[in-house]
Coordinates of C-alpha atoms and ligand atoms in Angstrom, one line a residue:
M1422 CA -10.9 -0.8 -18.1
N1423 CA -8.3 -2.1 -15.3
V1424 CA -6.3 0.3 -13.2
A1425 CA -3.9 -0.7 -10.7
V1426 CA -3.1 1.3 -7.7
I1427 CA 0.0 0.4 -6.0
G1428 CA 2.2 2.0 -3.1
A1429 CA 5.4 3.5 -4.8
Q1430 CA 7.4 3.6 -1.4
W1431 CA 7.3 1.4 1.7
G1432 CA 3.7 1.5 2.3
D1433 CA 1.4 3.7 4.0
E1434 CA 1.2 6.2 1.1
G1435 CA -2.4 6.9 1.2
K1436 CA -3.5 3.9 -1.2
G1437 CA -6.7 3.5 1.0
K1438 CA -7.8 7.2 0.5
I1439 CA -7.1 7.2 -3.2
V1440 CA -8.8 4.0 -3.9
D1441 CA -11.8 5.0 -2.1
Y1442 CA -11.8 8.3 -4.0
L1443 CA -11.2 6.4 -7.4
A1444 CA -13.9 3.8 -6.5
T1445 CA -16.6 6.4 -7.1
D1446 CA -16.1 5.5 -10.9
A1447 CA -15.4 1.6 -10.5
Q1448 CA -17.9 -1.1 -10.3
I1449 CA -15.5 -4.0 -8.7
I1450 CA -12.3 -3.5 -6.4
V1451 CA -9.9 -6.1 -6.3
R1452 CA -7.3 -6.0 -3.6
F1453 CA -4.2 -8.2 -4.8
S1454 CA -1.9 -8.8 -2.2
G1455 CA -0.9 -9.1 1.7
G1456 CA -2.9 -9.7 4.5
A1457 CA -4.0 -8.2 7.7
N1458 CA -0.3 -6.6 7.7
A1459 CA -1.9 -3.7 6.0
G1460 CA -3.7 -0.9 7.4
H1461 CA -5.6 1.6 4.7
T1462 CA -7.2 4.5 6.2
I1463 CA -10.6 6.2 4.7
V1464 CA -11.8 9.4 5.9
R1465 CA -15.2 10.6 5.0
G1466 CA -16.3 14.0 7.0
D1467 CA -16.6 12.8 10.7
E1468 CA -16.1 9.2 9.9
Q1469 CA -12.8 7.2 9.8
F1470 CA -12.5 3.6 8.8
A1471 CA -9.3 1.5 9.1
L1472 CA -9.4 -1.5 6.6
H1473 CA -6.9 -4.5 6.6
L1474 CA -8.1 -7.0 4.5
V1475 CA -11.2 -5.7 2.8
P1476 CA -10.5 -3.8 -0.2
S1477 CA -11.2 0.1 0.0
G1478 CA -14.3 0.2 -2.3
V1479 CA -16.5 -1.7 0.5
L1480 CA -17.9 1.8 1.9
Y1481 CA -19.9 2.3 -1.5
P1482 CA -23.0 0.1 -1.3
D1483 CA -23.0 -0.6 -4.9
K1484 CA -19.6 -1.9 -5.4
R1485 CA -18.3 -5.3 -5.6
V1486 CA -15.2 -6.1 -3.5
I1487 CA -12.8 -9.1 -3.8
L1488 CA -10.0 -10.2 -1.9
G1489 CA -7.7 -11.7 -4.8
T1490 CA -5.5 -14.5 -5.2
G1491 CA -2.2 -13.0 -3.9
M1492 CA -3.8 -12.4 -0.6
V1493 CA -3.3 -14.5 2.7
I1494 CA -6.2 -14.4 4.6
D1495 CA -6.5 -14.6 8.5
P1496 CA -10.3 -15.5 8.9
E1497 CA -10.5 -14.2 12.5
A1498 CA -9.2 -10.9 11.4
L1499 CA -11.4 -10.7 8.1
F1500 CA -14.9 -11.6 10.1
A1501 CA -14.0 -8.9 12.7
E1502 CA -13.5 -6.6 10.1
L1503 CA -16.9 -7.6 8.4
G1504 CA -18.4 -7.2 11.6
M1505 CA -17.0 -3.8 12.3
L1506 CA -18.3 -2.9 9.1
A1507 CA -21.7 -4.2 9.7
E1508 CA -22.0 -2.7 13.1
R1509 CA -20.9 0.8 11.4
G1510 CA -23.9 0.3 8.7
I1511 CA -21.9 -1.2 5.9
D1512 CA -23.9 -3.6 4.4
W1513 CA -21.4 -5.9 2.9
E1514 CA -23.3 -9.1 2.3
G1515 CA -23.6 -10.4 -1.5
R1516 CA -20.8 -8.1 -2.4
V1517 CA -17.7 -9.2 -0.6
F1518 CA -15.8 -12.3 -2.2
I1519 CA -12.5 -14.1 -1.8
S1520 CA -10.8 -15.5 -4.6
D1521 CA -10.8 -19.2 -4.1
R1522 CA -7.1 -19.3 -5.0
A1523 CA -6.3 -17.2 -1.8
H1524 CA -4.4 -18.7 1.0
I1525 CA -5.3 -19.0 4.7
V1526 CA -3.4 -17.7 7.5
L1527 CA -3.8 -20.5 10.2
P1528 CA -3.1 -19.3 14.1
R1529 CA 0.4 -21.0 14.3
Y1530 CA 1.7 -19.0 11.7
R1531 CA 1.3 -15.7 13.8
E1532 CA 3.3 -17.4 16.6
L1533 CA 5.8 -18.9 14.2
D1534 CA 6.0 -15.4 12.7
K1535 CA 6.8 -13.9 16.1
S1536 CA 9.2 -16.7 17.3
M1537 CA 11.3 -16.3 14.1
E1538 CA 11.5 -12.4 14.7
A1539 CA 12.7 -13.2 18.4
G1540 CA 15.4 -15.6 16.9
R1541 CA 16.6 -13.1 14.2
R1542 CA 19.8 -11.2 15.1
R1543 CA 18.3 -8.4 12.9
P1544 CA 14.7 -8.8 12.9
I1545 CA 12.6 -7.4 10.1
G1546 CA 10.0 -5.6 12.4
T1547 CA 7.2 -7.7 11.0
T1548 CA 3.7 -7.0 12.0
G1549 CA 3.5 -10.4 13.8
R1550 CA 0.2 -11.4 11.5
G1551 CA 1.9 -14.6 10.2
I1552 CA 2.2 -13.1 6.7
G1553 CA 5.8 -14.3 6.0
V1554 CA 5.1 -17.8 7.3
A1555 CA 1.7 -18.1 5.0
Y1556 CA 3.7 -16.9 2.1
A1557 CA 6.3 -19.4 2.7
M1558 CA 3.9 -22.1 3.4
K1559 CA 2.3 -21.0 -0.2
S1560 CA 5.9 -21.5 -1.7
S1561 CA 6.7 -24.7 -0.3
R1562 CA 3.1 -25.8 -1.3
D1563 CA 1.9 -26.7 2.1
G1564 CA -0.4 -23.7 2.0
M1565 CA -4.4 -24.3 2.4
R1566 CA -6.5 -22.0 -0.1
L1567 CA -10.1 -21.4 0.1
A1568 CA -10.7 -23.9 -2.6
D1569 CA -9.1 -26.7 -0.1
L1570 CA -11.3 -26.3 2.8
Y1571 CA -13.4 -29.4 2.2
D1572 CA -10.4 -31.4 0.9
D1573 CA -9.8 -34.0 3.0
E1574 CA -6.5 -35.2 1.5
R1575 CA -5.4 -31.8 1.7
M1576 CA -6.4 -31.9 5.5
E1577 CA -4.1 -34.6 6.1
N1578 CA -0.9 -32.7 5.8
L1579 CA -2.2 -30.4 8.7
E1580 CA -1.8 -30.5 12.2
P1581 CA -4.9 -31.4 14.6
G1582 CA -5.4 -27.8 15.7
D1583 CA -5.2 -26.6 12.2
V1584 CA -8.2 -28.9 11.1
E1585 CA -10.1 -27.6 13.9
F1586 CA -9.6 -24.1 13.0
I1587 CA -10.4 -24.8 9.5
K1588 CA -13.8 -26.6 10.5
A1589 CA -14.6 -23.8 12.6
W1590 CA -14.4 -21.5 9.8
R1591 CA -15.1 -23.0 6.6
D1592 CA -18.7 -22.5 6.5
R1593 CA -18.5 -19.0 6.9
L1594 CA -15.7 -18.6 4.3
S1595 CA -16.8 -20.8 1.4
P1596 CA -19.9 -18.8 0.8
L1597 CA -17.7 -15.7 -0.2
S1598 CA -15.6 -18.0 -2.5
V1599 CA -15.3 -16.9 -6.4
D1600 CA -13.3 -18.1 -9.1
L1601 CA -11.5 -14.7 -9.8
T1602 CA -10.7 -15.0 -13.1
S1603 CA -14.0 -16.1 -14.5
F1604 CA -15.6 -13.4 -12.4
L1605 CA -13.4 -10.8 -14.2
A1606 CA -13.8 -12.3 -17.6
A1607 CA -17.6 -12.0 -17.0
H1608 CA -17.5 -8.2 -16.2
R1609 CA -15.0 -7.4 -18.8
N1610 CA -16.6 -4.3 -19.8
T1611 CA -16.6 -2.8 -16.1
Y1612 CA -14.1 -0.5 -14.6
S1613 CA -12.0 -2.3 -12.1
L1614 CA -9.6 -1.2 -9.7
F1615 CA -6.7 -3.3 -8.4
E1616 CA -5.7 -2.4 -5.0
G1617 CA -2.2 -3.0 -3.7
A1618 CA -1.1 -3.4 -0.2
Q1619 CA 2.5 -2.4 1.2
G1620 CA 4.6 -0.8 -1.6
A1621 CA 7.1 -1.3 -4.3
L1622 CA 10.0 -1.1 -1.8
L1623 CA 8.2 -3.8 0.3
D1624 CA 7.8 -6.2 -2.4
L1625 CA 9.7 -9.4 -1.9
D1626 CA 11.6 -9.3 -5.4
S1627 CA 11.7 -5.5 -6.0
G1628 CA 12.0 -4.3 -2.4
T1629 CA 15.0 -3.8 0.0
Y1630 CA 15.2 -7.6 0.8
P1631 CA 15.2 -9.1 3.2
F1632 CA 13.6 -6.1 4.8
V1633 CA 10.3 -6.6 2.9
S1634 CA 6.9 -7.9 3.4
S1635 CA 6.5 -11.3 1.6
G1636 CA 3.8 -10.9 -1.2
M1637 CA 4.0 -9.2 -4.4
S1638 CA 3.1 -5.7 -3.8
G1639 CA 4.3 -4.4 -7.0
A1640 CA 2.3 -4.1 -10.4
G1641 CA 3.1 -7.5 -11.3
G1642 CA 1.1 -8.8 -8.4
A1643 CA -2.0 -6.8 -9.6
A1644 CA -2.0 -8.7 -13.0
S1645 CA -1.0 -12.3 -12.0
Q1646 CA -2.5 -12.3 -8.3
G1647 CA -5.3 -9.9 -9.4
G1648 CA -7.0 -12.6 -11.6
I1649 CA -6.1 -11.1 -15.0
G1650 CA -3.2 -11.3 -17.0
P1651 CA -0.7 -8.7 -17.4
R1652 CA -1.8 -7.2 -20.8
R1653 CA -5.1 -6.7 -19.3
L1654 CA -3.9 -4.0 -16.9
D1655 CA -4.6 -0.8 -18.7
K1656 CA -2.7 1.6 -16.3
V1657 CA -0.6 1.5 -13.2
L1658 CA -0.9 4.5 -10.6
G1659 CA 1.8 4.7 -8.0
V1660 CA 1.0 6.4 -4.9
F1661 CA 3.7 8.4 -2.9
K1662 CA 3.9 10.9 -0.3
A1663 CA 5.9 14.1 -0.3
Y1664 CA 8.2 12.7 2.2
S1665 CA 9.0 9.1 3.0
T1666 CA 8.1 6.9 6.1
R1667 CA 8.8 3.2 6.9
V1668 CA 7.6 1.0 9.5
G1669 CA 9.8 -1.7 11.0
N1670 CA 13.7 -2.0 10.2
G1671 CA 15.6 -1.8 7.1
P1672 CA 17.6 0.7 5.4
F1673 CA 16.0 4.2 4.9
P1674 CA 18.8 6.5 3.2
T1675 CA 16.8 9.8 3.6
E1676 CA 15.5 8.8 7.4
F1677 CA 15.7 12.0 9.6
D1678 CA 18.8 12.2 12.1
P1679 CA 17.6 11.6 15.6
D1680 CA 20.1 14.1 16.8
S1681 CA 20.0 17.0 14.6
Q1682 CA 16.4 16.5 13.0
S1683 CA 14.3 15.0 15.7
G1684 CA 12.0 18.0 15.7
L1685 CA 11.4 18.1 12.2
C1686 CA 10.7 14.6 12.5
Q1687 CA 8.2 14.8 15.2
F1688 CA 6.6 17.6 13.2
I1689 CA 6.1 15.5 10.1
R1690 CA 4.4 12.4 12.5
D1691 CA 2.2 14.4 14.1
T1692 CA 1.0 16.8 11.2
G1693 CA 1.1 13.7 8.9
R1694 CA -0.4 11.3 11.5
E1695 CA 2.3 8.8 10.9
Y1696 CA 1.6 6.1 13.3
G1697 CA 0.8 2.5 12.1
V1698 CA -2.6 1.8 11.5
T1699 CA -2.2 -2.1 12.2
T1700 CA 0.6 -1.9 15.1
G1701 CA 0.4 1.6 16.2
R1702 CA 3.9 2.1 15.8
P1703 CA 5.4 5.5 15.1
R1704 CA 6.5 5.6 11.3
R1705 CA 10.0 6.5 10.7
C1706 CA 10.3 9.7 8.5
G1707 CA 12.7 11.4 6.1
Y1708 CA 12.7 13.4 3.1
L1709 CA 11.3 12.3 -0.5
D1710 CA 13.9 9.9 -1.8
L1711 CA 13.8 10.1 -5.5
V1712 CA 16.3 7.9 -6.3
A1713 CA 14.1 5.4 -4.8
L1714 CA 10.8 6.7 -6.3
R1715 CA 12.5 6.5 -9.8
Y1716 CA 13.4 2.8 -9.3
A1717 CA 9.6 2.2 -8.3
C1718 CA 8.3 3.7 -11.4
L1719 CA 10.6 1.8 -13.6
A1720 CA 10.3 -1.6 -11.6
N1721 CA 6.7 -1.4 -11.9
S1722 CA 5.9 0.5 -15.3
I1723 CA 4.1 3.3 -13.5
D1724 CA 2.1 5.2 -15.8
S1725 CA 1.3 8.0 -13.7
L1726 CA 1.9 8.9 -10.1
V1727 CA -0.4 10.0 -7.3
L1728 CA 1.3 12.8 -4.8
T1729 CA -0.2 12.6 -1.4
H1730 CA 0.5 14.4 2.0
L1731 CA 1.5 17.9 -0.1
D1732 CA -0.1 19.8 2.8
V1733 CA 2.2 18.4 5.5
Y1734 CA 4.7 20.7 4.0
D1735 CA 2.4 23.7 4.4
T1736 CA 4.1 25.8 7.4
L1737 CA 7.9 24.8 6.3
E1738 CA 10.0 27.5 4.9
T1739 CA 12.3 25.2 3.2
F1740 CA 12.4 21.2 2.8
E1741 CA 14.5 18.9 0.7
A1742 CA 14.6 15.8 -1.6
C1743 CA 17.2 13.2 -2.3
V1744 CA 18.5 13.3 -5.9
A1745 CA 21.4 10.9 -5.6
Y1746 CA 23.3 8.6 -2.7
K1747 CA 27.1 9.0 -1.8
I1748 CA 28.1 5.6 -1.1
R1749 CA 31.5 5.1 0.7
G1750 CA 32.6 8.4 -1.2
K1751 CA 31.1 7.4 -4.6
L1752 CA 28.3 9.1 -6.4
V1753 CA 25.3 6.6 -7.2
E1754 CA 22.4 7.5 -9.0
H1755 CA 20.5 4.1 -9.2
F1756 CA 18.8 2.2 -6.3
P1757 CA 21.1 -0.4 -5.0
A1758 CA 19.9 -4.0 -4.2
S1759 CA 22.6 -4.2 -1.6
V1760 CA 21.3 -3.6 1.9
R1761 CA 25.1 -2.9 2.9
D1762 CA 25.3 -0.3 0.1
L1763 CA 21.6 1.2 0.9
S1764 CA 22.5 1.6 4.7
D1765 CA 25.8 3.3 3.7
A1766 CA 24.2 5.7 1.4
E1767 CA 24.2 9.2 2.3
P1768 CA 21.5 11.5 0.8
V1769 CA 22.6 13.9 -1.8
L1770 CA 19.9 16.6 -1.3
R1771 CA 18.3 19.4 -3.0
T1772 CA 16.7 22.2 -1.3
F1773 CA 13.0 23.5 -2.2
R1774 CA 11.3 26.5 -1.2
G1775 CA 8.0 26.1 0.9
W1776 CA 4.7 27.8 0.1
K1777 CA 3.8 28.8 3.8
R1778 CA 0.1 28.7 3.0
S1779 CA -2.7 25.9 3.7
L1780 CA -3.3 24.0 0.8
K1781 CA -6.3 22.1 2.3
E1782 CA -9.2 24.0 0.3
V1783 CA -7.2 24.0 -3.0
R1784 CA -9.0 21.6 -5.9
E1785 CA -7.6 23.1 -8.9
Y1786 CA -4.1 22.3 -9.8
D1787 CA -3.5 25.9 -11.1
E1788 CA -4.6 27.4 -7.9
L1789 CA -1.3 25.8 -6.0
P1790 CA 1.0 27.9 -5.2
R1791 CA 4.0 28.3 -7.5
E1792 CA 6.5 26.7 -4.8
A1793 CA 4.3 23.5 -4.7
R1794 CA 4.2 23.2 -8.5
D1795 CA 7.6 23.9 -8.8
Y1796 CA 8.1 20.8 -6.4
V1797 CA 5.6 18.6 -8.5
N1798 CA 7.2 19.5 -11.8
F1799 CA 10.8 18.6 -10.7
I1800 CA 9.5 15.3 -9.5
E1801 CA 7.7 14.5 -12.8
E1802 CA 11.0 15.7 -14.4
Y1803 CA 13.3 13.6 -12.5
T1804 CA 11.0 10.4 -12.5
E1805 CA 10.0 10.8 -16.1
T1806 CA 6.6 10.3 -14.9
A1807 CA 3.4 12.4 -14.7
I1808 CA 1.8 13.3 -11.4
D1809 CA -2.0 13.1 -12.3
I1810 CA -3.5 13.4 -8.8
V1811 CA -2.5 15.6 -6.0
S1812 CA -3.8 15.0 -2.3
V1813 CA -3.8 17.7 0.1
G1814 CA -5.6 16.2 3.0
Y1815 CA -6.9 13.0 4.6
D1816 CA -10.5 13.6 3.6
R1817 CA -11.5 12.2 0.3
R1818 CA -12.7 15.5 -0.8
D1819 CA -9.0 16.9 -0.5
T1820 CA -8.1 15.8 -3.6
I1821 CA -6.9 17.5 -6.9
V1822 CA -7.3 15.5 -10.3
R1823 CA -5.3 16.9 -13.1
K1824 CA -6.1 13.8 -15.3
S1825 CA -8.6 10.9 -14.6
P1826 CA -6.8 7.4 -14.5
W1827 CA -10.2 6.3 -16.3
T1828 CA -9.3 8.4 -19.5
R1829 CA -7.5 6.3 -21.8
Y1830 CA -4.1 7.5 -23.3
Ligands
GDP708 P1 -2.1 3.4 3.0 O1 -1.6 2.3 3.9 O2 -1.4 3.6 1.8 O3 -3.5 3.0 2.7 O4 -2.1 4.5 4.0 P2 -2.6 4.6 5.7 O5 -3.8 4.7 5.7 O6 -1.6 3.7 6.3 O7 -1.6 6.0 5.9 C1 -2.0 7.1 5.3 C2 -2.3 8.1 6.5 O8 -2.3 9.4 5.6 C3 -3.8 8.3 6.8 O9 -3.9 8.5 8.4 C4 -4.6 8.6 5.8 O10 -5.8 9.2 6.5 C5 -3.7 9.9 5.5 N1 -3.7 10.5 4.3 C6 -4.0 10.1 3.2 N2 -3.8 11.3 2.3 C7 -3.3 12.2 2.9 C8 -2.9 13.6 2.4 O11 -2.9 13.8 1.3 N3 -2.6 14.4 3.6 C9 -2.9 14.2 4.9 N4 -2.4 15.1 5.8 N5 -3.0 12.8 5.4 C10 -3.1 11.9 4.3
IMO709 P1 0.1 -0.8 4.0 O1 -0.8 -1.4 2.8 C1 3.8 -0.2 5.9 C2 6.4 -3.8 6.9 C3 6.4 -4.1 8.3 C4 7.6 -5.0 8.4 C5 7.7 -5.7 7.0 C6 7.4 -7.0 6.8 O2 -0.6 -0.4 5.0 O3 0.8 0.1 3.1 P2 5.3 -8.4 7.6 O4 4.5 -8.4 8.7 O5 4.5 -8.1 6.5 O6 6.0 -9.7 7.4 O7 6.2 -7.4 8.1 O8 6.7 -5.0 6.2 N1 5.1 -3.6 6.4 C7 4.1 -2.5 6.3 N2 4.6 -1.4 6.5 N3 2.5 -0.2 5.4 C8 2.1 -1.6 5.2 O9 0.8 -1.8 4.6 C9 2.9 -2.8 5.6 N4 2.8 -4.4 5.7 C10 3.9 -4.8 6.2 O10 6.1 -3.2 9.1 O11 8.6 -4.0 8.1
MG710 MG1 -1.1 1.5 5.6

């Protein structure tokens, strides 16, 4: 059975925590998009891991994890991460693989990423990891894949510094290389997870272009870039927070007002630890945007939602969520493509009552306070999508499962 886990907002929804949690029952975990721009946090008791490239199943000694075809891989960052894992007692050798169709991020891509940003009138706010350049090189058919590392003809297209770099890393990279499609076909009867990076609204096609990342972070990427066809994907899970965050620039209709809501913003940022895992940047915060979430569900055929960070609202008397936009005086209930429209969108907010108690110890859905269940019910009705998992803390134990994604419908 194949289950995809994608972000349903602008990234950092808690995908790492959820993939780590669900990986207990999986044998193979494939990360299908992005590169070292991602930062996935896993907390187990006193231990915390921040993963950028390696799929979030790696902490289990018996799982095989694969960096998929849709990824762009910086070898220096990868081996630094694998080194960190080994130092912390995670024996990864023999169970971390890379799709031979995945692309390499060359050092000059990082420099080019930064200089392109510096030249933009409205910078995107990239992570500076060379991600956009790597995907541009891939699209222009000038990229280098794992499969090309010993191909002298392909090397002729490169600059001397690139060749040197590739020669320095290829003997370490190539032993990890697999033909992903054959590998997954050979393990057809296992439970496999397809871990997304970024989120639906940072997807190159469905996101808030041009303020997006450059990969296919939506469910379509899980199939094509995860090495299986779309009809082999059994279920799509969309992870979202009780509120919204965004890192970098771009429209964000529900963003807290820096004048009137700065206290609330700082409270959410501190309580939810909303600082970038990759760049340390404070994340922009705002209320949940249900218009955007419903769009993410539709654009990605999300079968069920995973609500995270519900505990962050524990102490609030009331809170709000956006149910429509007003754009230049007109009521709009769909998520517009135009950045101009989104920037002009004023959220129409609905108020919810808080529960004023800690959710951290709650493990059964029925034990959640009525007010929390009311919020869950409203989101389900609005998005017409079931919320099957609720996360009430960062530790893997702080998770309420209403319905396991491994059960077939
Ligand atoms: P990812 O990129 O989607 O994997 O998410 P990040 O790891 O970048 O950011 C999510 C942050 O929230 C991390 O610090 C997680 O440890 C934390 N987290 C995940 N789920 C929850 C939750 O339900 N409640 C709280 N309070 N924190 C959570
Ligand atoms: P995870 O997997 C949040 C954002 C950047 C920037 C834009 C483009 O942890 O959810 P890039 O370097 O990719 O060209 O930057 O995308 N971004 C993320 N924001 N979480 C991420 O990953 C992100 N990966 C990229 O902040 O706005
Ligand atoms: Mg993250």
